[in-house]
Each structure stands twice: as structure tokens, then as C-alpha cells.
């Protein structure tokens, strides 16, 4: 497989622990290929998960990783997203997988693989059929490449989760995917978001869903299903008995499209989550949909996402009636004729500031360090946090922001949009924060108004928000301090929560 032998038989005999052997293999491979070893990967060779993203790896760097993984039996999840490894890197990973059947979950998104790199992985997975989760999003796949990826859907039994998002499958690619879905009876989740699926491409995907008997989650967000696609989806929802979640975010779905879609939903009793945010549904369409859910007793829908959709006060009243009748969560936008829910002038202005500055200054006001909070939330030791982990953590420490603003803050933190915030990014931001603190101290000592400094502006707005929060809840300060103590986050070098 590789062009070098690292150990003699005598040397191998000295490695009683096979994981130590893998680590030594990696060290020697790095020397052989003249690449810098990654300490995190070296340590991860003893774990069941490795997340190694945003490294801009050369093909030799990937080759060294692959050499170490050939004999590894502990690692099950390998996330190498956004490393720009190219087709050659994919070839090395495929060669490794030919010898290693223990790696089950593979993320190769945004790696500039192209069809040649993807083909190495497809051929291997089709032959071995041991991988259960594959992400090849954002790798430049075009509609003419769809035939190459068809076997991932048609010819595998163990591949349960597949992401093809952020490619350009378009109409011809949608036709191939739709045909393949008819023959698959094991895949559970499929992500086709951001693929320019429209017209015949959208219709073929929907037709495939109609005959599919296994998919539980289908992500079609940020395509162009529009009227023809919704008509086809309505037919599919009449027939399909397994789909639990359908994401149609930003698909040019109007009120007319929605009327077609509900025709199929009327005969569906399995779909629990429907996402329709950022579509031109109109307030009347939102009202019509909610009334439909209320009147249709056999529906299983428990969550309806209408993110950013303007609604009328009557919608809120109807939602209250519906919540009494059944358990349901509905997300929506501004209420017509009312101020934005939970908005505050200081809060809105904070959203224009650097999110790291906002969080670091909030930590100072509460008596903890931001890095300590992130470390406490990083339960799996991956040195990164996803949106849900950060969202829960900020709520736990009582950040005085509405859910909507917390979401905006997290999205701004996630600069590359990969769904995770890495500790490395935080460290860089911390350095930038120190520079801004120097300007703040200089302003305090000089004649400059502190409101003209970024730190000063954020502190003033946060302090006002905290004061409002405490005035509305006398127990806020005590509860916050107790939570921080329980999490071990209170820093004695910082002032106590004010």
C-alpha cells in the first residue's frame, strides 16, 4: 500500500500495546515524509474519535495520518473536514480504509476532492460496505458526476447517513439521486441541501422519496423546489411511511406551493418535523398552515419551523389553542403590529459588535473566563463546540440576551459556517481582545470617551442589560453565582458578579 516499511519484526514485538504502535508509526511516517506531526492526532489514536479540521493538509500530511490508521482499532469517527487535501489525499484515506474496517463515520467535507477524489472513496465504500456515515459535502460535484455517486445509495447496505450538501447536482443529478432512492432500503438520513435542485431534478428526488421505505430525515434546504417540486413532494408524502423530518428551508415556497404540499400532508401520519423557514409563505400562508395542522387530527407534526416568517396576532392566538390540544413547537418571525419579540435597543446594538468581545466582557461581569466556560462545555475533548453546546452553555450562565440574539451571536462566532467553533479561533480572538483592552485603558487615562472604544461600548450596553435583568428578577444574581460555582467557573482573580 505505502512505499516504506517502518518496523522490523523485532521492533514490532516490543509494542505490546497496538495503540502505542500506531502512535510510533505516525511519528516515523512524519519523519519519513518530512511533515510536522499534529499532537492532537497523535493523542487521538488512542480514542474513538478524531476531529482534525481547517489544517490545509498536504498530501504527505494525509499520507502520514493514513499510515498510522492502517492498524488502528480504536478510532471509529474520523473528521477531516475543510483540509483542502485534494484527490490524492482522498486516495490515501481510501487505501487506509481498505485495511481498516473499524472506522465507521467519515467526514471529508470541503476538501477540494473533485470527482476523482470522491471516486476513490465511493469505490472503496461500495466494495467494503463497512462505513455507516459519510460526508462529502462541498467537494465540487457536478450533475455529470452523479452516476459516480449513485452506488453509495444503490449498492450499500450499511451506509446509514450520507451528506452531499453544497455541491451542484442540479437537474440531471437530482434525477440520478431520485432513481437511486427507489432501490435503497437501509439509508436513514440524506442531506441534499445547497445543490441547485429544481424543476425535473426536484421532481425526481420527490418521486424517489415516494417509493423509498427507509429514509427518516431528508434535508432539501436551499434548493428551488417551488411549485412543481411541492406537487411532487405532496404525492411522496401520501405514499411515504418512514420520513420523520423534512427540511424545505429557502425553497421558493409560496402560499400556493404550501397549499399543494398540505394536500399530501393530509394523508401522512409519520412526519414529525417540518422546516419551512425563509420561504415567501406570507402571513396568510402561515395562518393557513397552522389552521390545517389544528384541523387535521392524524398529523404527527411536533415541530414546525417558520423562521423569519412575519405572522399576524391571530396566528399567536391560534397557536395558543393548538398548544392546548397537542404538544407542538412552532418557530416564527415578527408579529405584525408588534415590536420584535425580546428585542431591546442595547441588545440590538450588541449584535453589531464583535461576538468574542461581547462574550468576554459578559464573562468579566459574571466573574468567569470565556475559555474556562468553553472548556467546561467541551465534554468530548474535541477542542471544538457545536451550536447546540454553545447555546446551552450561554443559557446556563444566564446571558441576558433573547434566544434570537443568542442565535445571531453564535452564527457570527461560526465564521466559516461549518457548524463548529474551534478553540484555536477563540485563542486568536483572545489575543485581539487584549489589544482592544490596551486601547480601552489608554482611553481611560487620556481624554478619549470610553464609549468611543469597542470595549467601552460593549461594557456599557452589557451593564445596562444586566441591570434590567436583575431588576426583573431579584434572584438572578444569586442563581447565576450558584450555577458558576457548580460548573467550577468562578475566577477569584476577577470581580464577583455585579
Short mmCIF file of C-alpha atoms in Angstrom, two decimals:
data_model
loop_
_atom_site.label_atom_id
_atom_site.label_comp_id
_atom_site.label_asym_id
_atom_site.label_seq_id
_atom_site.Cartn_x
_atom_site.Cartn_y
_atom_site.Cartn_z
CA UNK A 1 0.00 0.00 0.00
CA UNK A 2 2.65 2.54 1.01
CA UNK A 3 6.22 2.75 -0.21
CA UNK A 4 8.02 2.38 3.11
CA UNK A 5 8.40 -0.16 5.93
CA UNK A 6 8.72 1.41 9.36
CA UNK A 7 9.34 -1.58 11.67
CA UNK A 8 11.30 -4.78 11.71
CA UNK A 9 9.68 -7.86 13.23
CA UNK A 10 11.84 -7.43 16.34
CA UNK A 11 10.74 -3.82 16.80
CA UNK A 12 7.07 -4.72 16.41
CA UNK A 13 7.42 -7.35 19.13
CA UNK A 14 8.35 -4.60 21.61
CA UNK A 15 4.94 -2.92 21.16
CA UNK A 16 2.61 -4.82 23.48
CA UNK A 17 0.00 -2.05 23.11
CA UNK A 18 -1.17 -1.78 19.48
CA UNK A 19 -2.23 1.84 20.05
CA UNK A 20 1.32 2.75 21.07
CA UNK A 21 2.40 1.04 17.87
CA UNK A 22 0.08 3.33 15.85
CA UNK A 23 1.49 6.40 17.54
CA UNK A 24 5.04 5.32 16.81
CA UNK A 25 4.03 4.60 13.20
CA UNK A 26 2.71 8.15 12.92
CA UNK A 27 5.89 9.68 14.34
CA UNK A 28 8.06 7.70 11.94
CA UNK A 29 5.80 8.46 8.98
CA UNK A 30 6.04 12.19 9.72
CA UNK A 31 9.83 11.96 9.72
CA UNK A 32 9.81 9.86 6.55
CA UNK A 33 7.57 12.29 4.64
CA UNK A 34 9.09 15.38 6.25
CA UNK A 35 5.84 16.73 7.70
CA UNK A 36 5.14 18.30 11.08
CA UNK A 37 3.28 15.88 13.41
CA UNK A 38 -0.05 17.02 14.85
CA UNK A 39 -0.12 16.41 18.61
CA UNK A 40 -3.91 16.22 18.71
CA UNK A 41 -3.98 13.45 16.11
CA UNK A 42 -1.16 11.60 17.89
CA UNK A 43 -3.24 11.54 21.10
CA UNK A 44 -6.48 10.78 19.25
CA UNK A 45 -5.02 7.49 18.03
CA UNK A 46 -5.92 6.14 21.48
CA UNK A 47 -9.51 7.42 21.32
CA UNK A 48 -12.63 6.51 19.36
CA UNK A 49 -12.99 9.93 17.71
CA UNK A 50 -10.66 12.32 15.89
CA UNK A 51 -11.74 15.79 14.74
CA UNK A 52 -8.96 17.39 12.69
CA UNK A 53 -10.33 20.31 10.68
CA UNK A 54 -9.09 23.52 8.99
CA UNK A 55 -5.46 22.35 8.74
CA UNK A 56 -4.80 22.87 4.99
CA UNK A 57 -3.11 19.46 4.79
CA UNK A 58 -0.65 18.48 2.10
CA UNK A 59 -0.95 15.06 0.50
CA UNK A 60 2.09 13.92 2.51
CA UNK A 61 0.42 15.05 5.76
CA UNK A 62 -2.62 12.95 4.89
CA UNK A 63 -0.38 10.04 3.93
CA UNK A 64 1.26 10.10 7.38
CA UNK A 65 -2.18 10.04 9.03
CA UNK A 66 -3.27 7.15 6.85
CA UNK A 67 -0.16 5.11 7.66
CA UNK A 68 -0.87 5.45 11.39
CA UNK A 69 -4.52 4.46 10.96
CA UNK A 70 -3.94 1.28 8.97
CA UNK A 71 -3.53 -0.84 12.09
CA UNK A 72 -5.68 1.24 14.45
CA UNK A 73 -8.66 -0.50 16.01
CA UNK A 74 -9.93 2.19 18.42
CA UNK A 75 -10.87 5.06 16.11
CA UNK A 76 -14.46 4.91 14.83
CA UNK A 77 -15.08 8.56 13.86
CA UNK A 78 -12.67 10.41 11.56
CA UNK A 79 -13.49 14.06 10.81
CA UNK A 80 -11.05 15.63 8.34
CA UNK A 81 -13.35 18.39 7.10
CA UNK A 82 -12.05 21.55 5.41
CA UNK A 83 -8.44 20.49 4.92
CA UNK A 84 -8.08 21.07 1.16
CA UNK A 85 -6.38 17.67 0.80
CA UNK A 86 -7.40 17.19 -2.83
CA UNK A 87 -7.89 13.94 -4.80
CA UNK A 88 -4.54 12.48 -3.69
CA UNK A 89 -5.46 12.86 -0.03
CA UNK A 90 -8.74 11.04 -0.67
CA UNK A 91 -6.80 8.23 -2.35
CA UNK A 92 -4.62 7.78 0.75
CA UNK A 93 -7.69 7.71 3.01
CA UNK A 94 -9.36 5.14 0.75
CA UNK A 95 -6.21 2.98 0.79
CA UNK A 96 -6.22 3.12 4.58
CA UNK A 97 -9.89 2.13 4.77
CA UNK A 98 -9.15 -0.88 2.59
CA UNK A 99 -7.08 -2.23 5.51
CA UNK A 100 -9.08 -0.74 8.40
CA UNK A 101 -12.71 -1.76 8.89
CA UNK A 102 -13.04 -0.09 12.30
CA UNK A 103 -13.57 3.48 11.03
CA UNK A 104 -17.33 3.84 10.60
CA UNK A 105 -18.01 7.60 10.45
CA UNK A 106 -16.07 9.70 7.93
CA UNK A 107 -16.29 13.44 7.28
CA UNK A 108 -14.43 14.63 4.18
CA UNK A 109 -16.44 17.81 3.51
CA UNK A 110 -14.89 20.85 1.82
CA UNK A 111 -11.66 19.14 0.84
CA UNK A 112 -11.48 20.01 -2.85
CA UNK A 113 -11.71 16.31 -3.70
CA UNK A 114 -13.46 16.71 -7.05
CA UNK A 115 -14.96 13.70 -8.75
CA UNK A 116 -11.61 11.86 -8.91
CA UNK A 117 -11.08 12.06 -5.15
CA UNK A 118 -14.70 11.16 -4.41
CA UNK A 119 -14.48 8.16 -6.74
CA UNK A 120 -11.66 6.68 -4.63
CA UNK A 121 -13.97 6.78 -1.60
CA UNK A 122 -17.06 5.55 -3.46
CA UNK A 123 -15.26 2.54 -4.95
CA UNK A 124 -13.86 1.57 -1.55
CA UNK A 125 -17.16 2.00 0.32
CA UNK A 126 -19.06 0.06 -2.33
CA UNK A 127 -16.53 -2.79 -2.08
CA UNK A 128 -16.11 -2.90 1.71
CA UNK A 129 -19.57 -1.66 2.80
CA UNK A 130 -18.37 -1.07 6.37
CA UNK A 131 -18.76 2.73 6.60
CA UNK A 132 -22.04 3.82 8.21
CA UNK A 133 -21.75 7.62 7.86
CA UNK A 134 -20.14 9.65 5.05
CA UNK A 135 -19.99 13.41 4.50
CA UNK A 136 -18.62 14.57 1.12
CA UNK A 137 -20.29 17.99 1.09
CA UNK A 138 -18.69 20.89 -0.73
CA UNK A 139 -16.33 18.91 -2.96
CA UNK A 140 -17.22 20.36 -6.35
CA UNK A 141 -19.51 17.56 -7.57
CA UNK A 142 -21.48 18.46 -10.70
CA UNK A 143 -24.58 16.94 -12.28
CA UNK A 144 -22.43 14.90 -14.67
CA UNK A 145 -20.76 13.30 -11.63
CA UNK A 146 -23.98 11.91 -10.18
CA UNK A 147 -23.53 8.50 -11.79
CA UNK A 148 -20.28 8.06 -9.86
CA UNK A 149 -22.01 8.59 -6.51
CA UNK A 150 -25.09 6.53 -7.41
CA UNK A 151 -23.55 3.33 -5.89
CA UNK A 152 -23.39 5.00 -2.46
CA UNK A 153 -27.19 4.88 -2.42
CA UNK A 154 -27.97 1.88 -4.61
CA UNK A 155 -25.25 -0.61 -3.71
CA UNK A 156 -24.61 -0.26 0.04
CA UNK A 157 -26.38 -1.87 2.96
CA UNK A 158 -24.55 -0.34 5.93
CA UNK A 159 -24.27 3.32 4.86
CA UNK A 160 -26.98 4.91 7.03
CA UNK A 161 -26.10 8.61 6.78
CA UNK A 162 -24.94 10.44 3.64
CA UNK A 163 -24.35 14.16 3.08
CA UNK A 164 -23.93 15.52 -0.45
CA UNK A 165 -24.67 19.15 0.51
CA UNK A 166 -23.03 22.20 -1.08
CA UNK A 167 -22.43 20.58 -4.46
CA UNK A 168 -24.06 21.24 -7.85
CA UNK A 169 -26.13 18.17 -8.65
CA UNK A 170 -28.80 20.29 -10.36
CA UNK A 171 -31.48 18.68 -12.56
CA UNK A 172 -29.61 15.70 -14.05
CA UNK A 173 -28.05 14.90 -10.68
CA UNK A 174 -31.44 15.05 -8.99
CA UNK A 175 -32.74 12.53 -11.50
CA UNK A 176 -29.95 10.07 -10.64
CA UNK A 177 -30.40 10.52 -6.88
CA UNK A 178 -34.16 10.04 -7.20
CA UNK A 179 -33.74 6.82 -9.17
CA UNK A 180 -31.22 5.51 -6.64
CA UNK A 181 -33.55 6.22 -3.71
CA UNK A 182 -36.07 3.78 -5.15
CA UNK A 183 -33.61 0.91 -4.71
CA UNK A 184 -32.25 1.81 -1.28
CA UNK A 185 -33.89 0.26 1.77
CA UNK A 186 -31.33 0.96 4.51
CA UNK A 187 -30.27 4.65 4.44
CA UNK A 188 -31.76 6.77 7.25
CA UNK A 189 -30.57 10.34 6.61
CA UNK A 190 -29.73 12.14 3.36
CA UNK A 191 -28.57 15.75 3.05
CA UNK A 192 -29.05 17.31 -0.41
CA UNK A 193 -29.11 20.95 0.71
CA UNK A 194 -27.46 23.67 -1.41
CA UNK A 195 -27.45 21.61 -4.63
CA UNK A 196 -29.39 23.76 -7.13
CA UNK A 197 -32.14 21.12 -7.25
CA UNK A 198 -35.11 22.47 -9.19
CA UNK A 199 -37.63 21.58 -11.90
CA UNK A 200 -37.13 17.96 -13.04
CA UNK A 201 -34.29 17.45 -10.55
CA UNK A 202 -36.58 18.34 -7.64
CA UNK A 203 -39.42 16.22 -9.04
CA UNK A 204 -37.22 13.13 -9.44
CA UNK A 205 -35.94 13.41 -5.85
CA UNK A 206 -39.53 13.65 -4.61
CA UNK A 207 -40.58 10.68 -6.75
CA UNK A 208 -37.72 8.66 -5.27
CA UNK A 209 -38.89 9.58 -1.78
CA UNK A 210 -42.38 8.31 -2.63
CA UNK A 211 -41.06 4.80 -3.22
CA UNK A 212 -38.36 4.82 -0.56
CA UNK A 213 -39.04 2.72 2.54
CA UNK A 214 -36.24 3.69 4.93
CA UNK A 215 -35.34 7.41 4.98
CA UNK A 216 -36.11 9.12 8.28
CA UNK A 217 -34.53 12.52 7.67
CA UNK A 218 -34.25 14.36 4.33
CA UNK A 219 -32.61 17.79 4.05
CA UNK A 220 -33.58 19.66 0.87
CA UNK A 221 -32.87 23.17 2.19
CA UNK A 222 -31.62 25.97 -0.06
CA UNK A 223 -32.75 24.49 -3.37
CA UNK A 224 -35.59 25.55 -5.68
CA UNK A 225 -38.47 23.10 -5.30
CA UNK A 226 -41.12 25.78 -5.90
CA UNK A 227 -44.49 24.65 -7.32
CA UNK A 228 -43.55 21.55 -9.34
CA UNK A 229 -41.35 20.26 -6.54
CA UNK A 230 -44.07 20.78 -3.93
CA UNK A 231 -46.64 18.97 -6.08
CA UNK A 232 -44.26 16.01 -6.34
CA UNK A 233 -43.49 16.14 -2.61
CA UNK A 234 -47.22 16.09 -1.87
CA UNK A 235 -47.52 12.82 -3.82
CA UNK A 236 -44.47 11.48 -1.99
CA UNK A 237 -45.83 12.33 1.45
CA UNK A 238 -49.04 10.47 0.63
CA UNK A 239 -47.04 7.30 -0.05
CA UNK A 240 -44.05 7.54 2.29
CA UNK A 241 -44.44 5.91 5.72
CA UNK A 242 -40.96 6.36 7.25
CA UNK A 243 -39.89 10.02 6.90
CA UNK A 244 -39.78 11.84 10.26
CA UNK A 245 -38.03 15.11 9.36
CA UNK A 246 -38.22 17.16 6.14
CA UNK A 247 -36.22 20.37 5.68
CA UNK A 248 -37.51 22.69 2.93
CA UNK A 249 -35.87 25.88 4.21
CA UNK A 250 -35.47 28.53 1.48
CA UNK A 251 -37.02 26.68 -1.47
CA UNK A 252 -39.11 29.46 -3.09
CA UNK A 253 -42.23 28.01 -1.45
CA UNK A 254 -45.19 30.40 -1.73
CA UNK A 255 -48.68 30.13 -0.26
CA UNK A 256 -49.77 28.38 -3.47
CA UNK A 257 -46.93 25.85 -3.09
CA UNK A 258 -47.92 25.33 0.53
CA UNK A 259 -51.49 24.53 -0.47
CA UNK A 260 -50.21 21.76 -2.76
CA UNK A 261 -47.91 20.44 -0.04
CA UNK A 262 -50.66 20.21 2.57
CA UNK A 263 -52.67 18.06 0.17
CA UNK A 264 -50.08 15.32 0.65
CA UNK A 265 -49.56 16.03 4.34
CA UNK A 266 -53.25 15.38 4.92
CA UNK A 267 -52.66 11.67 4.29
CA UNK A 268 -49.35 11.44 6.15
CA UNK A 269 -49.16 10.22 9.75
CA UNK A 270 -45.39 9.87 10.29
CA UNK A 271 -43.75 13.27 9.60
CA UNK A 272 -42.88 14.95 12.92
CA UNK A 273 -40.61 17.86 11.94
CA UNK A 274 -41.26 20.24 9.03
CA UNK A 275 -38.88 23.13 8.32
CA UNK A 276 -40.14 25.91 6.04
CA UNK A 277 -38.16 28.96 7.20
CA UNK A 278 -37.05 31.73 4.82
CA UNK A 279 -39.75 31.00 2.25
CA UNK A 280 -42.25 33.58 0.85
CA UNK A 281 -45.18 31.87 2.56
CA UNK A 282 -46.81 35.19 3.64
CA UNK A 283 -48.69 35.71 6.94
CA UNK A 284 -51.84 34.31 5.32
CA UNK A 285 -49.95 31.17 4.31
CA UNK A 286 -48.58 30.72 7.83
CA UNK A 287 -52.09 31.10 9.24
CA UNK A 288 -53.48 28.62 6.72
CA UNK A 289 -50.80 26.06 7.61
CA UNK A 290 -51.37 26.37 11.36
CA UNK A 291 -55.14 26.02 10.90
CA UNK A 292 -54.52 22.94 8.74
CA UNK A 293 -52.41 21.35 11.49
CA UNK A 294 -55.10 22.12 14.07
CA UNK A 295 -57.87 20.62 11.93
CA UNK A 296 -56.03 17.50 10.72
CA UNK A 297 -56.15 15.02 13.59
CA UNK A 298 -53.95 12.28 12.12
CA UNK A 299 -50.88 14.52 11.67
CA UNK A 300 -47.79 13.60 13.71
CA UNK A 301 -46.12 17.03 13.40
CA UNK A 302 -44.45 18.08 16.66
CA UNK A 303 -42.19 20.84 15.33
CA UNK A 304 -42.91 23.47 12.68
CA UNK A 305 -40.11 25.86 11.71
CA UNK A 306 -41.23 29.09 10.01
CA UNK A 307 -38.07 31.04 10.85
CA UNK A 308 -38.24 34.72 9.86
CA UNK A 309 -41.88 34.45 8.71
CA UNK A 310 -43.98 37.50 9.63
CA UNK A 311 -47.21 36.42 11.35
CA UNK A 312 -50.41 38.15 12.44
CA UNK A 313 -51.68 38.39 16.06
CA UNK A 314 -54.40 35.89 15.10
CA UNK A 315 -51.61 33.38 14.41
CA UNK A 316 -50.42 33.70 18.02
CA UNK A 317 -53.95 33.20 19.32
CA UNK A 318 -54.44 30.12 17.15
CA UNK A 319 -51.08 28.74 18.26
CA UNK A 320 -52.20 29.05 21.88
CA UNK A 321 -55.28 26.97 21.11
CA UNK A 322 -53.19 24.39 19.29
CA UNK A 323 -50.70 24.07 22.16
CA UNK A 324 -53.58 23.20 24.49
CA UNK A 325 -54.68 20.42 22.13
CA UNK A 326 -51.30 18.83 21.38
CA UNK A 327 -47.58 19.02 22.07
CA UNK A 328 -46.04 21.19 19.35
CA UNK A 329 -43.15 23.65 18.94
CA UNK A 330 -43.54 26.44 16.37
CA UNK A 331 -40.77 28.87 15.37
CA UNK A 332 -41.81 32.09 13.62
CA UNK A 333 -40.66 35.66 13.00
CA UNK A 334 -42.01 39.07 13.96
CA UNK A 335 -45.65 39.55 14.90
CA UNK A 336 -47.39 42.10 12.69
CA UNK A 337 -48.03 45.36 14.53
CA UNK A 338 -45.85 44.43 17.50
CA UNK A 339 -42.25 45.12 18.44
CA UNK A 340 -39.83 42.30 17.78
CA UNK A 341 -40.10 39.68 20.47
CA UNK A 342 -37.44 40.08 23.14
CA UNK A 343 -35.66 42.92 21.31
CA UNK A 344 -34.06 45.75 23.27
CA UNK A 345 -32.11 48.74 21.93
CA UNK A 346 -28.96 47.74 23.82
CA UNK A 347 -29.44 44.12 22.78
CA UNK A 348 -29.88 45.02 19.10
CA UNK A 349 -26.80 47.25 19.19
CA UNK A 350 -24.75 44.48 20.82
CA UNK A 351 -25.44 42.31 17.77
CA UNK A 352 -23.39 44.79 15.72
CA UNK A 353 -20.36 44.28 17.96
CA UNK A 354 -17.64 41.63 17.81
CA UNK A 355 -19.22 38.47 19.36
CA UNK A 356 -15.99 37.47 21.11
CA UNK A 357 -15.77 40.90 22.78
CA UNK A 358 -19.40 40.59 23.90
CA UNK A 359 -18.84 37.15 25.43
CA UNK A 360 -15.52 38.01 27.09
CA UNK A 361 -16.95 41.16 28.64
CA UNK A 362 -20.03 39.27 29.82
CA UNK A 363 -17.70 36.75 31.45
CA UNK A 364 -15.91 39.55 33.27
CA UNK A 365 -19.20 40.95 34.55
CA UNK A 366 -20.21 37.49 35.78
CA UNK A 367 -16.80 36.55 37.19
CA UNK A 368 -15.61 33.81 34.82
CA UNK A 369 -13.29 33.44 31.83
CA UNK A 370 -14.70 32.59 28.40
CA UNK A 371 -12.06 29.92 27.73
CA UNK A 372 -12.97 28.19 31.02
CA UNK A 373 -16.63 28.11 30.00
CA UNK A 374 -15.83 26.62 26.60
CA UNK A 375 -13.53 24.02 28.17
CA UNK A 376 -16.28 23.02 30.63
CA UNK A 377 -18.73 22.59 27.75
CA UNK A 378 -16.29 20.52 25.66
CA UNK A 379 -17.35 17.16 27.09
CA UNK A 380 -15.81 15.04 24.31
CA UNK A 381 -12.44 16.81 24.34
CA UNK A 382 -12.65 17.64 20.63
CA UNK A 383 -11.40 21.19 21.17
CA UNK A 384 -14.47 22.48 19.36
CA UNK A 385 -18.11 23.18 20.20
CA UNK A 386 -21.17 22.88 18.01
CA UNK A 387 -24.01 25.43 18.02
CA UNK A 388 -26.18 23.43 20.42
CA UNK A 389 -23.39 23.09 23.02
CA UNK A 390 -22.69 26.84 22.94
CA UNK A 391 -26.39 27.72 23.02
CA UNK A 392 -26.99 25.56 26.10
CA UNK A 393 -23.88 26.88 27.82
CA UNK A 394 -24.82 30.53 27.34
CA UNK A 395 -28.30 29.87 28.69
CA UNK A 396 -26.83 28.06 31.70
CA UNK A 397 -24.76 31.11 32.67
CA UNK A 398 -27.79 33.40 32.24
CA UNK A 399 -26.51 35.61 29.42
CA UNK A 400 -29.08 38.47 29.27
CA UNK A 401 -29.95 38.00 25.59
CA UNK A 402 -33.07 36.70 23.87
CA UNK A 403 -32.96 33.35 22.09
CA UNK A 404 -32.99 35.16 18.76
CA UNK A 405 -29.94 37.26 19.69
CA UNK A 406 -28.10 34.24 21.10
CA UNK A 407 -28.63 32.55 17.73
CA UNK A 408 -27.27 35.61 15.90
CA UNK A 409 -24.27 35.71 18.22
CA UNK A 410 -23.46 32.03 17.63
CA UNK A 411 -23.80 32.41 13.86
CA UNK A 412 -21.34 35.32 13.94
CA UNK A 413 -18.93 33.23 16.03
CA UNK A 414 -19.05 30.47 13.40
CA UNK A 415 -17.03 32.44 10.87
CA UNK A 416 -16.54 29.61 8.35
CA UNK A 417 -20.10 28.33 8.72
CA UNK A 418 -19.06 24.72 9.42
CA UNK A 419 -21.35 24.40 12.45
CA UNK A 420 -18.49 24.39 14.99
CA UNK A 421 -16.33 26.93 16.84
CA UNK A 422 -12.75 25.78 17.33
CA UNK A 423 -10.63 26.62 20.37
CA UNK A 424 -7.89 27.86 18.03
CA UNK A 425 -10.25 30.55 16.77
CA UNK A 426 -11.00 31.55 20.36
CA UNK A 427 -7.32 31.82 21.22
CA UNK A 428 -6.76 34.14 18.26
CA UNK A 429 -9.76 36.21 19.32
CA UNK A 430 -8.42 36.39 22.88
CA UNK A 431 -5.21 37.96 21.54
CA UNK A 432 -7.27 40.51 19.64
CA UNK A 433 -9.24 41.23 22.83
CA UNK A 434 -6.03 42.06 24.70
CA UNK A 435 -5.12 44.62 22.02
CA UNK A 436 -8.52 46.26 22.35
CA UNK A 437 -8.13 46.30 26.14
CA UNK A 438 -4.92 48.30 25.71
CA UNK A 439 -6.86 50.91 23.72
CA UNK A 440 -9.53 50.93 26.40
CA UNK A 441 -7.01 51.55 29.20
CA UNK A 442 -5.34 54.26 27.13
CA UNK A 443 -8.72 55.94 26.68
CA UNK A 444 -9.34 55.83 30.44
CA UNK A 445 -6.02 57.55 31.12
CA UNK A 446 -6.45 60.12 28.34
CA UNK A 447 -9.20 62.42 27.18
CA UNK A 448 -10.92 59.89 24.91
CA UNK A 449 -14.53 58.97 25.77
CA UNK A 450 -14.64 55.26 26.63
CA UNK A 451 -17.81 54.96 24.55
CA UNK A 452 -15.60 55.57 21.52
CA UNK A 453 -13.72 52.33 22.25
CA UNK A 454 -15.11 48.91 21.37
CA UNK A 455 -14.61 47.54 24.89
CA UNK A 456 -16.27 50.58 26.42
CA UNK A 457 -19.33 50.40 24.18
CA UNK A 458 -19.84 46.70 24.88
CA UNK A 459 -19.38 47.09 28.65
CA UNK A 460 -21.92 49.90 28.87
CA UNK A 461 -24.57 48.03 26.86
CA UNK A 462 -23.99 44.78 28.74
CA UNK A 463 -24.14 46.53 32.11
CA UNK A 464 -27.48 48.10 31.20
CA UNK A 465 -28.86 44.76 30.05
CA UNK A 466 -27.65 43.07 33.25
CA UNK A 467 -29.30 45.79 35.34
CA UNK A 468 -32.61 45.26 33.54
CA UNK A 469 -32.32 41.50 34.03
CA UNK A 470 -31.63 41.83 37.75
CA UNK A 471 -34.38 44.39 38.32
CA UNK A 472 -36.88 41.99 36.82
CA UNK A 473 -35.57 39.04 38.79
CA UNK A 474 -34.15 39.66 42.29
CA UNK A 475 -32.81 36.10 42.44
CA UNK A 476 -30.87 36.42 39.15
CA UNK A 477 -27.53 37.33 40.75
CA UNK A 478 -27.73 34.57 43.35
CA UNK A 479 -28.82 31.94 40.80
CA UNK A 480 -26.05 32.94 38.39
CA UNK A 481 -23.37 32.75 41.06
CA UNK A 482 -24.60 29.32 42.18
CA UNK A 483 -24.53 27.99 38.60
CA UNK A 484 -21.00 29.29 38.04
CA UNK A 485 -19.81 27.71 41.30
CA UNK A 486 -21.35 24.36 40.33
CA UNK A 487 -19.60 24.48 36.96
CA UNK A 488 -16.31 25.47 38.62
CA UNK A 489 -16.10 28.65 36.54
CA UNK A 490 -15.86 31.40 39.16
CA UNK A 491 -12.43 33.01 38.83
CA UNK A 492 -11.06 34.50 42.08
CA UNK A 493 -8.88 36.91 40.08
CA UNK A 494 -11.98 38.51 38.56
CA UNK A 495 -14.52 40.62 40.46
CA UNK A 496 -17.66 38.78 41.59
CA UNK A 497 -20.84 39.06 39.52
CA UNK A 498 -22.14 42.61 39.76
#
